C-alpha positions as CSV (number, residue, x, y, z in Angstrom):
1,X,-15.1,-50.1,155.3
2,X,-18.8,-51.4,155.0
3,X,-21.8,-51.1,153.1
4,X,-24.1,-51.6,156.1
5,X,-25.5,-49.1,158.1
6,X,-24.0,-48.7,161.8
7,X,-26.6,-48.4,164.7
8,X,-25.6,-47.7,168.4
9,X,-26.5,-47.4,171.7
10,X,-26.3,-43.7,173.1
11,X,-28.0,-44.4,176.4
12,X,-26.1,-46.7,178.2
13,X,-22.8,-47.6,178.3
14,X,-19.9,-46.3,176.8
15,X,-21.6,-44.7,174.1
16,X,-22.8,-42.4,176.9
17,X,-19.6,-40.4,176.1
18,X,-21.7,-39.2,172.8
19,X,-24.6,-40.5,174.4
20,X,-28.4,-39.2,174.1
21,X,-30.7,-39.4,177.6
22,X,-26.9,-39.3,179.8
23,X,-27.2,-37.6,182.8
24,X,-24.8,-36.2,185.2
25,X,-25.0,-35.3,188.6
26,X,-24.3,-32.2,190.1
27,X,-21.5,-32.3,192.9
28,X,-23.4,-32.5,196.3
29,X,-21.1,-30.8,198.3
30,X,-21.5,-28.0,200.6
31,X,-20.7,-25.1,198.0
32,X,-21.3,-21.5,198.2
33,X,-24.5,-19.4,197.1
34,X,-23.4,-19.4,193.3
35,X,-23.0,-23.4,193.8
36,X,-26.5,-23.5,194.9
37,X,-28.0,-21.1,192.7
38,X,-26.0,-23.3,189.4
39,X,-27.6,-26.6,191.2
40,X,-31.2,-25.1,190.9
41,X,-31.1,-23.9,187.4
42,X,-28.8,-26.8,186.4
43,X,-31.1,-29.0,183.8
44,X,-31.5,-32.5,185.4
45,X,-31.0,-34.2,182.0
46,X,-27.0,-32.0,181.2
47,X,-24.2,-34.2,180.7
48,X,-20.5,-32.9,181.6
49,X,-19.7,-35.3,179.3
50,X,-21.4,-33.7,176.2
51,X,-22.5,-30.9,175.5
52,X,-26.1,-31.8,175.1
53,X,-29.7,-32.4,177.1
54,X,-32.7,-34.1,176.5
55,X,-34.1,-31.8,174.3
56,X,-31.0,-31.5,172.1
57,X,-30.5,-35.3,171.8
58,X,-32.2,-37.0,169.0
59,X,-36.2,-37.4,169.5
60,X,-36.6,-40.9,170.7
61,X,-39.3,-43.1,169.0
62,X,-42.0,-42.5,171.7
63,X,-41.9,-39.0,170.9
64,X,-41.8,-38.9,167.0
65,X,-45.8,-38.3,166.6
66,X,-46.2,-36.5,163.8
67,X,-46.9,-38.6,160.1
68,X,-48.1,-36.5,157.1
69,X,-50.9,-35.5,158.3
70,X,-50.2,-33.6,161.2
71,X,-47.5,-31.6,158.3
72,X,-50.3,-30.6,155.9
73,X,-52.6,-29.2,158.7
74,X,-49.4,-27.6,160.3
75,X,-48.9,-25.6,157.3
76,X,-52.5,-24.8,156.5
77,X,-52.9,-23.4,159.5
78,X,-49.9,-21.5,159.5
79,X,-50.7,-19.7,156.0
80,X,-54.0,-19.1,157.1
81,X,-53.3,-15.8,158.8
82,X,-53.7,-12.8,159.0
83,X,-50.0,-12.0,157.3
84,X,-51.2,-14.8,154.7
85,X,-54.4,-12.2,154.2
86,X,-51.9,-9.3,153.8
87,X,-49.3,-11.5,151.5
88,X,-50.6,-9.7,148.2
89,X,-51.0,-6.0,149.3
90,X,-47.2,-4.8,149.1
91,X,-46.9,-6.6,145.7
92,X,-49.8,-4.8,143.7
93,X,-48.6,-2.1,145.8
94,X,-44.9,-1.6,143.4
95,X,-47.2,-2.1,140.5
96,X,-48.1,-5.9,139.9
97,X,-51.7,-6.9,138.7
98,X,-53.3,-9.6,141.0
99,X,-53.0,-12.3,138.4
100,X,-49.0,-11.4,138.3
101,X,-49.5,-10.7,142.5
102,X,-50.9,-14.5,142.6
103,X,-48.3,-15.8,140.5
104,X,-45.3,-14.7,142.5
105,X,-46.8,-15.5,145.4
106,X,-47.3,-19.3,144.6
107,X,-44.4,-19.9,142.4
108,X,-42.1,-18.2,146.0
109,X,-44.1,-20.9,148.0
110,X,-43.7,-23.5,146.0
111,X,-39.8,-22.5,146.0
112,X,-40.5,-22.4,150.0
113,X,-42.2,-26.0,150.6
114,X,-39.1,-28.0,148.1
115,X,-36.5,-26.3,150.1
116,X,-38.5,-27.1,154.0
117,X,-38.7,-30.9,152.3
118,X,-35.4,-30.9,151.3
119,X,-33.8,-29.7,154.4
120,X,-35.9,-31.5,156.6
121,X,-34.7,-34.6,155.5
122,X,-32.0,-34.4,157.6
123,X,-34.2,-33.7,160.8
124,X,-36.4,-36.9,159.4
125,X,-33.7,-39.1,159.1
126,X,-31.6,-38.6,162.2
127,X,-34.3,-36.7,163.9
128,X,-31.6,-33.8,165.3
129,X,-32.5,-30.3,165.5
130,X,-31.1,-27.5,163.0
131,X,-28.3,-26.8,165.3
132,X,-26.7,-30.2,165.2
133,X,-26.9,-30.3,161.9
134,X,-25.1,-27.1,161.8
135,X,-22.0,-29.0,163.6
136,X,-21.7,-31.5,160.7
137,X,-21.0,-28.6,158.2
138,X,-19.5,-25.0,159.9
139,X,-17.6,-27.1,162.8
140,X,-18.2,-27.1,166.6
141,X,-17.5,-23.0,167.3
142,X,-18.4,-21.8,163.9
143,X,-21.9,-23.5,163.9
144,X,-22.9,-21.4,167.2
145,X,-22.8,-18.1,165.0
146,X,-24.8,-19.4,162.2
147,X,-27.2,-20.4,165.3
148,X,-27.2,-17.3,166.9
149,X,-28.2,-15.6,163.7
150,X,-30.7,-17.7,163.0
151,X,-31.9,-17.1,166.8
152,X,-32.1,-13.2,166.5
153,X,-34.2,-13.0,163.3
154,X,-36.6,-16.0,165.2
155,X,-36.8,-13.9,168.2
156,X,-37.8,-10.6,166.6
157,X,-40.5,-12.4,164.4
158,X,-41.8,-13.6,167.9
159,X,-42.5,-9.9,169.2
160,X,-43.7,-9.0,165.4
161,X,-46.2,-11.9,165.4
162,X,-47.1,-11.4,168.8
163,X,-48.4,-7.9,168.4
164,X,-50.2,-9.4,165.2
165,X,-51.7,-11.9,168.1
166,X,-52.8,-8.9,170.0
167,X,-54.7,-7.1,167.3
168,X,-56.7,-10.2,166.8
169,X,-57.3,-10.0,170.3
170,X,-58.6,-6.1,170.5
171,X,-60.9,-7.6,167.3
172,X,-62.5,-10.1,169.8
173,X,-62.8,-7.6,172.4
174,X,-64.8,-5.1,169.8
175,X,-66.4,-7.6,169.2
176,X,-68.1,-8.2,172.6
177,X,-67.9,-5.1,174.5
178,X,-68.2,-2.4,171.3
179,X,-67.0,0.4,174.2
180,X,-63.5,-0.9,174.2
181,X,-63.5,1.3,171.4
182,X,-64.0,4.7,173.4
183,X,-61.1,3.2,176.5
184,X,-59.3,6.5,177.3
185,X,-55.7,6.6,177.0
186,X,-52.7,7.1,179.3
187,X,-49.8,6.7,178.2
188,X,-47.8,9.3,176.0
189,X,-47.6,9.7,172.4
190,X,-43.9,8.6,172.7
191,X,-45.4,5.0,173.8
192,X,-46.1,4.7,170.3
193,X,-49.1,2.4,172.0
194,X,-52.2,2.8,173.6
195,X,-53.9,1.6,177.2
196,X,-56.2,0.1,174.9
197,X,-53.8,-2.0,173.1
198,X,-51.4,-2.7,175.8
199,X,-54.1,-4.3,177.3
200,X,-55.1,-6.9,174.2
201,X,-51.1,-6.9,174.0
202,X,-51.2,-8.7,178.0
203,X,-54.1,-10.5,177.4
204,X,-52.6,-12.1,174.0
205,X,-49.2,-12.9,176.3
206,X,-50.6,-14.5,179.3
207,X,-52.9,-16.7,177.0
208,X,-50.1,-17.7,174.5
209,X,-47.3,-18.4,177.7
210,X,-48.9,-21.7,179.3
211,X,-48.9,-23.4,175.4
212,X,-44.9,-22.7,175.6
213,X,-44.9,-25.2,178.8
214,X,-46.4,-27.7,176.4
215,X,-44.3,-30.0,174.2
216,X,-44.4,-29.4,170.4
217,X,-45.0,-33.3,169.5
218,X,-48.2,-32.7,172.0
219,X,-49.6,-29.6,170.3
220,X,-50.9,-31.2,167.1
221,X,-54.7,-30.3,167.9
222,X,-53.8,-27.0,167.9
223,X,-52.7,-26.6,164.5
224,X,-56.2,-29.2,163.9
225,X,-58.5,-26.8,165.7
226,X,-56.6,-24.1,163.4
227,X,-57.5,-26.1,160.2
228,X,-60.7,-26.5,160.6
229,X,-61.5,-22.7,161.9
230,X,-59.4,-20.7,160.1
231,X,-60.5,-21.8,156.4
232,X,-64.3,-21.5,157.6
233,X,-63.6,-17.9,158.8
234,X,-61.1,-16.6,155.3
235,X,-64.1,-18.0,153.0
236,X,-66.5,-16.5,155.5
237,X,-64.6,-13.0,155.1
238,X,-64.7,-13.6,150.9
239,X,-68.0,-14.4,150.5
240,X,-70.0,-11.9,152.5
241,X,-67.9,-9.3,150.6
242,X,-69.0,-10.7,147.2
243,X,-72.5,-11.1,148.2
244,X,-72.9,-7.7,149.7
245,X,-71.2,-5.5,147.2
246,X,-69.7,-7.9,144.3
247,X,-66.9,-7.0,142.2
248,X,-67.7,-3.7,140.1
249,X,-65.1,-1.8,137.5
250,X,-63.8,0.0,140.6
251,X,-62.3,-3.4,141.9
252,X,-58.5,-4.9,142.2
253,X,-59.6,-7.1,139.6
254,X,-59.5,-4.5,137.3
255,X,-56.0,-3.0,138.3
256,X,-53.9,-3.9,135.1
257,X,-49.8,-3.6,135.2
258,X,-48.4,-0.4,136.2
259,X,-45.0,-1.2,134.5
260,X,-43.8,-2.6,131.9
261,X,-40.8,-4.3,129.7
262,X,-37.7,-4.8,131.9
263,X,-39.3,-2.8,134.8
264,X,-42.0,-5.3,135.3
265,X,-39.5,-7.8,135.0
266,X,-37.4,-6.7,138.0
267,X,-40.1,-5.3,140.3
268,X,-41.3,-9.2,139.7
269,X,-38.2,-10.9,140.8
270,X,-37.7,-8.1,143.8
271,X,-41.5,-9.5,144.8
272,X,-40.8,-13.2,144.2
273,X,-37.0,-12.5,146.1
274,X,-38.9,-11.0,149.1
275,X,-41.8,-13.6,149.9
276,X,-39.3,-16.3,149.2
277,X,-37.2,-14.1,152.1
278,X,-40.2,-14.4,154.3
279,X,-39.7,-18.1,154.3
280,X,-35.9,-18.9,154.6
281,X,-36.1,-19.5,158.5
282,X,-38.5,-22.4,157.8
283,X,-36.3,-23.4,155.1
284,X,-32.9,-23.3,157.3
285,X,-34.9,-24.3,160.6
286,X,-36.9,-27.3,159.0
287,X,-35.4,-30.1,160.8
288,X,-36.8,-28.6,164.4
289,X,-39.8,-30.1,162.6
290,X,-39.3,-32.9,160.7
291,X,-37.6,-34.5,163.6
292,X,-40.6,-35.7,165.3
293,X,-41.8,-37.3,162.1
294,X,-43.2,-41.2,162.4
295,X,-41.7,-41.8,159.0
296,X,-38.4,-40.2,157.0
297,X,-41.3,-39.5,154.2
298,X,-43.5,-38.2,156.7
299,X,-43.0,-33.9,156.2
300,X,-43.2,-34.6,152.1
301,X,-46.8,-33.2,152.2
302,X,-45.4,-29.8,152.7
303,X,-44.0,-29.5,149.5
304,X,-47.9,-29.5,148.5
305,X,-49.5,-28.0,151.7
306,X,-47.0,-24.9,151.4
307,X,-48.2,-23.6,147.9
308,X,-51.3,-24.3,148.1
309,X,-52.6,-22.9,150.7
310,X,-50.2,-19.5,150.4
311,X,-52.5,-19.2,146.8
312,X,-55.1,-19.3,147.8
313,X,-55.5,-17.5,151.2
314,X,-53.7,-14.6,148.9
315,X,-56.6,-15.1,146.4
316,X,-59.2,-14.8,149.3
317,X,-57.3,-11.7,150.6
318,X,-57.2,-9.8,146.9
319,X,-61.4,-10.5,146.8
320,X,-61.9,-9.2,150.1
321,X,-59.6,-6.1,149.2
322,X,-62.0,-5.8,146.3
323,X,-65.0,-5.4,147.9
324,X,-63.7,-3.2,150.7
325,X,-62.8,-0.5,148.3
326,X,-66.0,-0.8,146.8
327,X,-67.8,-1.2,150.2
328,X,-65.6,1.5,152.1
329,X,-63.9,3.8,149.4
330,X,-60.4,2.3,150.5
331,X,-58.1,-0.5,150.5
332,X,-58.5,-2.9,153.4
333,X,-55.9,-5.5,153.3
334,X,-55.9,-6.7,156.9
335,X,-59.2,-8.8,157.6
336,X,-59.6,-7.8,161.3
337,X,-59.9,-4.3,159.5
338,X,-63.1,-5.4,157.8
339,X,-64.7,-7.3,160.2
340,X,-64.4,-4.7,162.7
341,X,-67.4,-2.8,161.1
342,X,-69.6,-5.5,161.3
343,X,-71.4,-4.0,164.1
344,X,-74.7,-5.6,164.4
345,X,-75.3,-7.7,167.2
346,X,-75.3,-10.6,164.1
347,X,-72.2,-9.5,162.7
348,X,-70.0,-8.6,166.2
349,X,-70.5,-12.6,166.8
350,X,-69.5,-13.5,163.1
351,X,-66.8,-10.8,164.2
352,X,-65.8,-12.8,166.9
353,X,-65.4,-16.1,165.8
354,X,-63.1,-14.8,162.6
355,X,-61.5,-12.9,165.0
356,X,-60.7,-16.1,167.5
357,X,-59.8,-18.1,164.5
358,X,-57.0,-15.8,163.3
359,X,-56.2,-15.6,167.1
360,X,-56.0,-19.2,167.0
361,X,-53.7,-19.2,163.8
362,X,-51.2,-16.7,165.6
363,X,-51.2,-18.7,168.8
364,X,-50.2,-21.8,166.3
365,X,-47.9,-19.8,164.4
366,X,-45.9,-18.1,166.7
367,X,-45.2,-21.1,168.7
368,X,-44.3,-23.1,166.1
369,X,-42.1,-20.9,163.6
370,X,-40.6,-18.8,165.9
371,X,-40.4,-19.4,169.8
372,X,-39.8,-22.9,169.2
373,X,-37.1,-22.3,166.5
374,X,-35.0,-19.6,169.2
375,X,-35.7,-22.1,172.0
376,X,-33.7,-24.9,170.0
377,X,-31.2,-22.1,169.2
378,X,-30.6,-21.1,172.9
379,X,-30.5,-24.9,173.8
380,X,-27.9,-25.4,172.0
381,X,-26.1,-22.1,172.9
382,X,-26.7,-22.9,176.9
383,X,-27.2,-26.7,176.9
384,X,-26.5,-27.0,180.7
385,X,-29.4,-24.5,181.6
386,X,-31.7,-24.0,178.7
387,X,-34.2,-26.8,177.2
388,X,-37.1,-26.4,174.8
389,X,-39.5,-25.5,177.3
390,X,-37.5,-22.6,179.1
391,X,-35.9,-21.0,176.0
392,X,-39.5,-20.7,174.4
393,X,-40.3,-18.5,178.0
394,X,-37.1,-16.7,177.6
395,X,-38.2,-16.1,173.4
396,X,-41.5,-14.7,174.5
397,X,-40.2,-11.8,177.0
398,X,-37.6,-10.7,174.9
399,X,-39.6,-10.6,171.4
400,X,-42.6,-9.2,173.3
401,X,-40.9,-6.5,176.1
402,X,-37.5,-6.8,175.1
403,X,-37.6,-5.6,171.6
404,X,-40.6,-3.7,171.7
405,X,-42.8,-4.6,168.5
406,X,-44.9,-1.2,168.6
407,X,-42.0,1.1,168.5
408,X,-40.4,-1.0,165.5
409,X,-43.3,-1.0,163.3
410,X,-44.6,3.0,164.3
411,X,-40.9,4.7,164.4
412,X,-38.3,2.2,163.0
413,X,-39.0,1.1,159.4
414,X,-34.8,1.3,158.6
415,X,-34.4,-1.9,161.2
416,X,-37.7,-3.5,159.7
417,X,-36.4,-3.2,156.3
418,X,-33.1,-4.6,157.7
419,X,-34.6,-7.5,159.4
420,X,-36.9,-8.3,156.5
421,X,-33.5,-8.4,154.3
422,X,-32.4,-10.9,157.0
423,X,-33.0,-13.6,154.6
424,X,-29.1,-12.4,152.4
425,X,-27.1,-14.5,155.4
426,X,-29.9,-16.9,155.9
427,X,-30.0,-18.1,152.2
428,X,-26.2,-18.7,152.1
429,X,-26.7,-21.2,155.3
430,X,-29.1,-22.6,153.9
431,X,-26.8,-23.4,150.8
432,X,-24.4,-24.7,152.8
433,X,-26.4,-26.9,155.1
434,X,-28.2,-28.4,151.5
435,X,-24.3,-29.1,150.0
436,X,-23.2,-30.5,153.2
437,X,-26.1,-32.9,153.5
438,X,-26.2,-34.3,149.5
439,X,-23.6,-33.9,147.8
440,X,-20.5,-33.4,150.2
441,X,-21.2,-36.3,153.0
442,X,-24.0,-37.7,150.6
443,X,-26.7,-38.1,153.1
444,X,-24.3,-40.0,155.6
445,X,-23.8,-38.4,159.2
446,X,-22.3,-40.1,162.5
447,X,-25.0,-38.9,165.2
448,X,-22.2,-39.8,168.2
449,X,-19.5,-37.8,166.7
450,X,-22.2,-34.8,166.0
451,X,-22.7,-34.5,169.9
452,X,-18.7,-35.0,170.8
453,X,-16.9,-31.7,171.4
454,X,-13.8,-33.1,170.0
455,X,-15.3,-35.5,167.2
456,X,-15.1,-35.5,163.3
457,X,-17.1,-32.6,162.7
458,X,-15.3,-30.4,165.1
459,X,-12.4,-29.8,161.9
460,X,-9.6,-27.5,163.1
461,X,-10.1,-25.2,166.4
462,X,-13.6,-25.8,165.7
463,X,-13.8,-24.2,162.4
464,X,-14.6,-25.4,158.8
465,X,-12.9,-22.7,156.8
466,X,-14.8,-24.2,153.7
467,X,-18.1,-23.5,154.7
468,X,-16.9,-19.8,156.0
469,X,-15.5,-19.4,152.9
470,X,-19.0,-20.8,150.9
471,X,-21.4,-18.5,153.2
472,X,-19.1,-15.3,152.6
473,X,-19.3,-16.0,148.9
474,X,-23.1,-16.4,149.4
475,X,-24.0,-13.1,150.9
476,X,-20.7,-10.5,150.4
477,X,-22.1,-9.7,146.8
478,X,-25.6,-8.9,147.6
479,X,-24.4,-6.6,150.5
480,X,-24.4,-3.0,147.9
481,X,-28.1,-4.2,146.7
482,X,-29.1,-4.5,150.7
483,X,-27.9,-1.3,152.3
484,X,-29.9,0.7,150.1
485,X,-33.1,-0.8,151.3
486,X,-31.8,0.7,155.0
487,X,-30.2,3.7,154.1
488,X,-30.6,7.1,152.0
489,X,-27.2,5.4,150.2
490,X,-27.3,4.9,146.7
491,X,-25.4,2.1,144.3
492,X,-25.6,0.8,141.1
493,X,-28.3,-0.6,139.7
494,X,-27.0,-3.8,138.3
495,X,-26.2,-4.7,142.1
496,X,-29.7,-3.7,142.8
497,X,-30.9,-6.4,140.4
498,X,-28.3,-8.8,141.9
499,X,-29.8,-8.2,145.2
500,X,-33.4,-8.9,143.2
501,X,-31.9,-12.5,142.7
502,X,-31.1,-12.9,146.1
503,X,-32.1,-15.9,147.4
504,X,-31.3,-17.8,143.8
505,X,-27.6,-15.9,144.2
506,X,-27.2,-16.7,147.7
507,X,-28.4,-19.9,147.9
508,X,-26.8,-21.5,145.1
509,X,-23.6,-19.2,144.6
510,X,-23.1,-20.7,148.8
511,X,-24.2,-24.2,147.4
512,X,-22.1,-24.7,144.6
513,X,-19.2,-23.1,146.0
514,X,-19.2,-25.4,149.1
515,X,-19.2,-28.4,147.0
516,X,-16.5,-27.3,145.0
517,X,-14.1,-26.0,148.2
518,X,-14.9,-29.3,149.8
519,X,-14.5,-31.4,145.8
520,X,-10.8,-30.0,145.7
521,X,-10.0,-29.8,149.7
522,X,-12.2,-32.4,151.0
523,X,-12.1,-32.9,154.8
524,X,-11.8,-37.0,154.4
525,X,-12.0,-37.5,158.2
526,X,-16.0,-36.5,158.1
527,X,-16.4,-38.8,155.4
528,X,-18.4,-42.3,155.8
529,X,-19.3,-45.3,154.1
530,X,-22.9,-45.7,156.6
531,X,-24.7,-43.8,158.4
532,X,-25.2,-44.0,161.9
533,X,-28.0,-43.5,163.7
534,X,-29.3,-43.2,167.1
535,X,-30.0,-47.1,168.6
536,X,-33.4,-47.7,169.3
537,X,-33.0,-50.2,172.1
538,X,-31.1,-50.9,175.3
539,X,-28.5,-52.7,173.7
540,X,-24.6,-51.3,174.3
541,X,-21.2,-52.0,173.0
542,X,-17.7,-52.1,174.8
543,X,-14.7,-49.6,173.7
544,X,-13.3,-51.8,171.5
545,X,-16.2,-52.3,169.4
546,X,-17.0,-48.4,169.2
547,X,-13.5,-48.0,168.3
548,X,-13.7,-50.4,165.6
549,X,-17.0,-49.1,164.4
550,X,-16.2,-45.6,163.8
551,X,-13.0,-46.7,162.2
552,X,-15.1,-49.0,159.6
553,X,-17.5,-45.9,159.2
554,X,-14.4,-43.5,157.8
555,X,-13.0,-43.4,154.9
């Protein structure tokens, strides 16, 4: 046993059996077509001997480029949006005022940025993506379903967001040539699309694919060039709707509580449940992130960044709303609405530029919350074939053609509901993850044994029945509160309210239960007195001293 921390070499040597940067060659022999074919998709960085590549090893030093900085502008830029416009619109919509509306919204980001900061920790401090982590706490097999879940609801976002991307591109194209807006159509009404928008749908694609080739750790102007735009083009939005038309007695301002008592209560919670919901990706996801960080304190200014910005882009949106109902007799929530009247040759460039900006902000977004989260999914799934840069291609074609975004929001609201109640199995990982990390292995991983196949963390067959059992109790009970919101079905409406509570039920019932499974049937061989992270120099150990080491590590 020891007290110090343990630091080895997984680049040369024989800690090449865990090892980060090994690489294996592929038998040169004279094998068939197949052979061939495997040897030209085969990534030149796959070990046999793990079941890792470069992109799945810890991030070496060199590439660990982003400090605290780069993390507030990162989520600036990523609330900035147009769905960050649209955030209060389906809350004042089941009856809140926009104080109440403003409220949930920062008090569910401010639950949003703790959780990102607390589970990026792990990323920050052993720089390893989400699905290693995963390893340490479901086991080897039982980790790749908790990955692939997490990769599904990723990949969908990526064809949602994308056809947010394209609508911000028809904007800029209004903007410029005003007789886009009289391009006949021709394709059928059961395209649930139009030649117009198909072609701002191509347009957004092939711009948005060549930034996929690009690593993340290299992409930090983007979200800087986002920063700087996107604030100037929200506050652009705001204030020419409050100098052109104020806010009279007709406005949102004015919209009092529609419910009251116990009502208001629960349609409060429901709203604070559903845009914490909207975050629980980042939350499960956040050590894809933190793992570039310079410092382990690096990603702490999202706890700040998160809430802050959410408040007050939803602030900006509820003024704009304001004026457009004053301004145009209705609602407009979505700002590409409003700025696609300004018509004048003035106001189509203003129209431009907030139009670009919010492209901008999509472009940023997508990349970096959703293509780059299935890409580290299907890395991990298909280590031998699929890095970073090829599973973000792969995310793109199949969230933008293979899922079809325009059918799913024009003709299939009961899978839109269902994916938006994703967030009941991703809460409960999230739980577990959180227990695993602090209070089960208190903060102390083995990075080797997290990249062996038949390591520590692999527990029996591959399978840690405690964390199973902790995710099942996280999500089974909010199952009769869900199906309603996808179904005609009907259930009680105490498990209705349950299902209100859901991340703070899933989350926490997963959480505690975890730590108390693992309290009273610990799995002692995962357990360590240090750490050990990934060396950060050439140096290398013999067998004996490995053995030795990892013996000292265990309890």
């Amino acid at each position: 046993m020891t007290d110090s921390k343990e630091i080895y070499n997984l680049s040369s040597g024989p800690a090449a059996d865990y090892g980060v940067g090994v690489t294996t060659a592929v038998d040169s022999g004279n094998g068939g077509v197949l052979h061939r074919i495997n040897k030209f998709f085969l990534l030149d960085s796959a070990s046999d001997e793990r079941y890792s590549n470069e992109d799945l090893d810890p991030v070496p030093p060199e590439k660990r480029s982003w400090n605290a900085r780069h993390y507030a502008l990162f989520w600036i830029s990523d609330h900035l949006s147009v769905s960050g416009f649209r955030s209060a619109a389906s809350v004042m919509a089941v009856g809140l005022s926009w104080r109440l509306a403003l409220l949930c919204i920062a008090l569910a980001n401010i639950i949003q940025g703790v959780f990102i900061v607390i589970n990026g920790v792990v990323g920050a401090k052993y720089h390893i993506p989400f699905s290693i982590q995963a390893r340490a706490s479901f086991g080897y097999y039982l980790a790749y379903v908790m990955i692939a879940m997490r990769m599904i609801v990723a990949i969908f976002w990526y064809g949602i967001q994308a056809y947010t991307g394209a609508e911000c591109v028809q904007s800029m194209i209004f903007a410029i040539w005003p007789s886009f807006h009289n391009v006949p159509n021709h394709l059928p009404a059961s395209a649930n699309i139009t030649t117009q928008f198909m072609t701002a749908y191509v347009i957004y694609f092939l711009i948005c694919l060549p930034l996929h080739y690009v690593g993340v750790h290299r992409v930090k102007w983007l979200f800087l060039l986002k920063s700087i735009a996107t604030p100037i083009a929200c506050l652009g939005i705001m204030g020419w709707m409050v100098h052109s038309v104020g806010l009279g007695q007709d406005s949102l301002f004015n919209q009092p509580n529609t419910k009251q008592g116990s009502a208001l209560g629960w349609t409060f919670m429901a709203s604070l449940y559903s845009n914490i919901g909207s975050g629980v990706t980042l939350m499960v996801n956040a050590p894809d992130y933190s793992r570039y960080s310079t410092t382990k304190y690096s990603h702490f200014t999202t706890a700040l960044a998160v809430p802050f910005t959410a408040t007050i882009i939803t602030f900006i949106g509820v003024v704009a709303a304001s004026g457009s109902k004053v301004m145009f007799g209705q609602i407009l929530w979505d700002p590409l609405l409003i700025i696609n009247h300004w018509t004048s040759p003035g106001g189509r460039a203003a129209a431009f530029f907030c139009a670009f900006s919010f492209f901008l902000s999509q472009l940023g977004l997508n990349i970096a919350a959703n293509s780059l989260a299935a890409a580290n999914d299907m890395n991990c799934l298909f280590p031998r074939y699929i890095n970073i840069r090829r599973g973000q291609f792969i995310a793109s074609f199949l969230g933008s053609w293979a899922l079809t975004p325009w059918n799913i929001l024009t003709s299939a609201p009961a899978f839109l509901n269902f994916m938006s109640g994703y967030s009941v199995w991703l809460g409960p990982i999230a739980g577990v993850l959180i227990s695993d990390f602090y209070f089960v292995h208190k903060q102390k991983y083995h990075v080797y044994q997290l990249y062996d196949f038949h390591g520590m963390y692999r527990y029996k067959y591959g399978f840690n029945w405690r964390a199973f059992l902790a995710f099942t109790i996280g999500w089974v009970p909010l199952l009769p509160g869900f199906i309603p919101t996808v179904s005609n079905i009907t259930t009680v409406s105490g498990m209705v309210h349950l299902y209100d509570l859901g991340f703070f039920y899933g989350c926490g019932a997963a959480c505690l239960s975890y730590y108390i499974i693992c309290y009273f049937f610990p799995a002692k061989e995962t357990y360590l007195d240090a750490p050990v992270y990934m060396v950060e120099d050439n140096s290398s150990f013999d067998d004996e001293e490995s053995s030795s080491a990892n013996e000292k590590s265990s309890k």
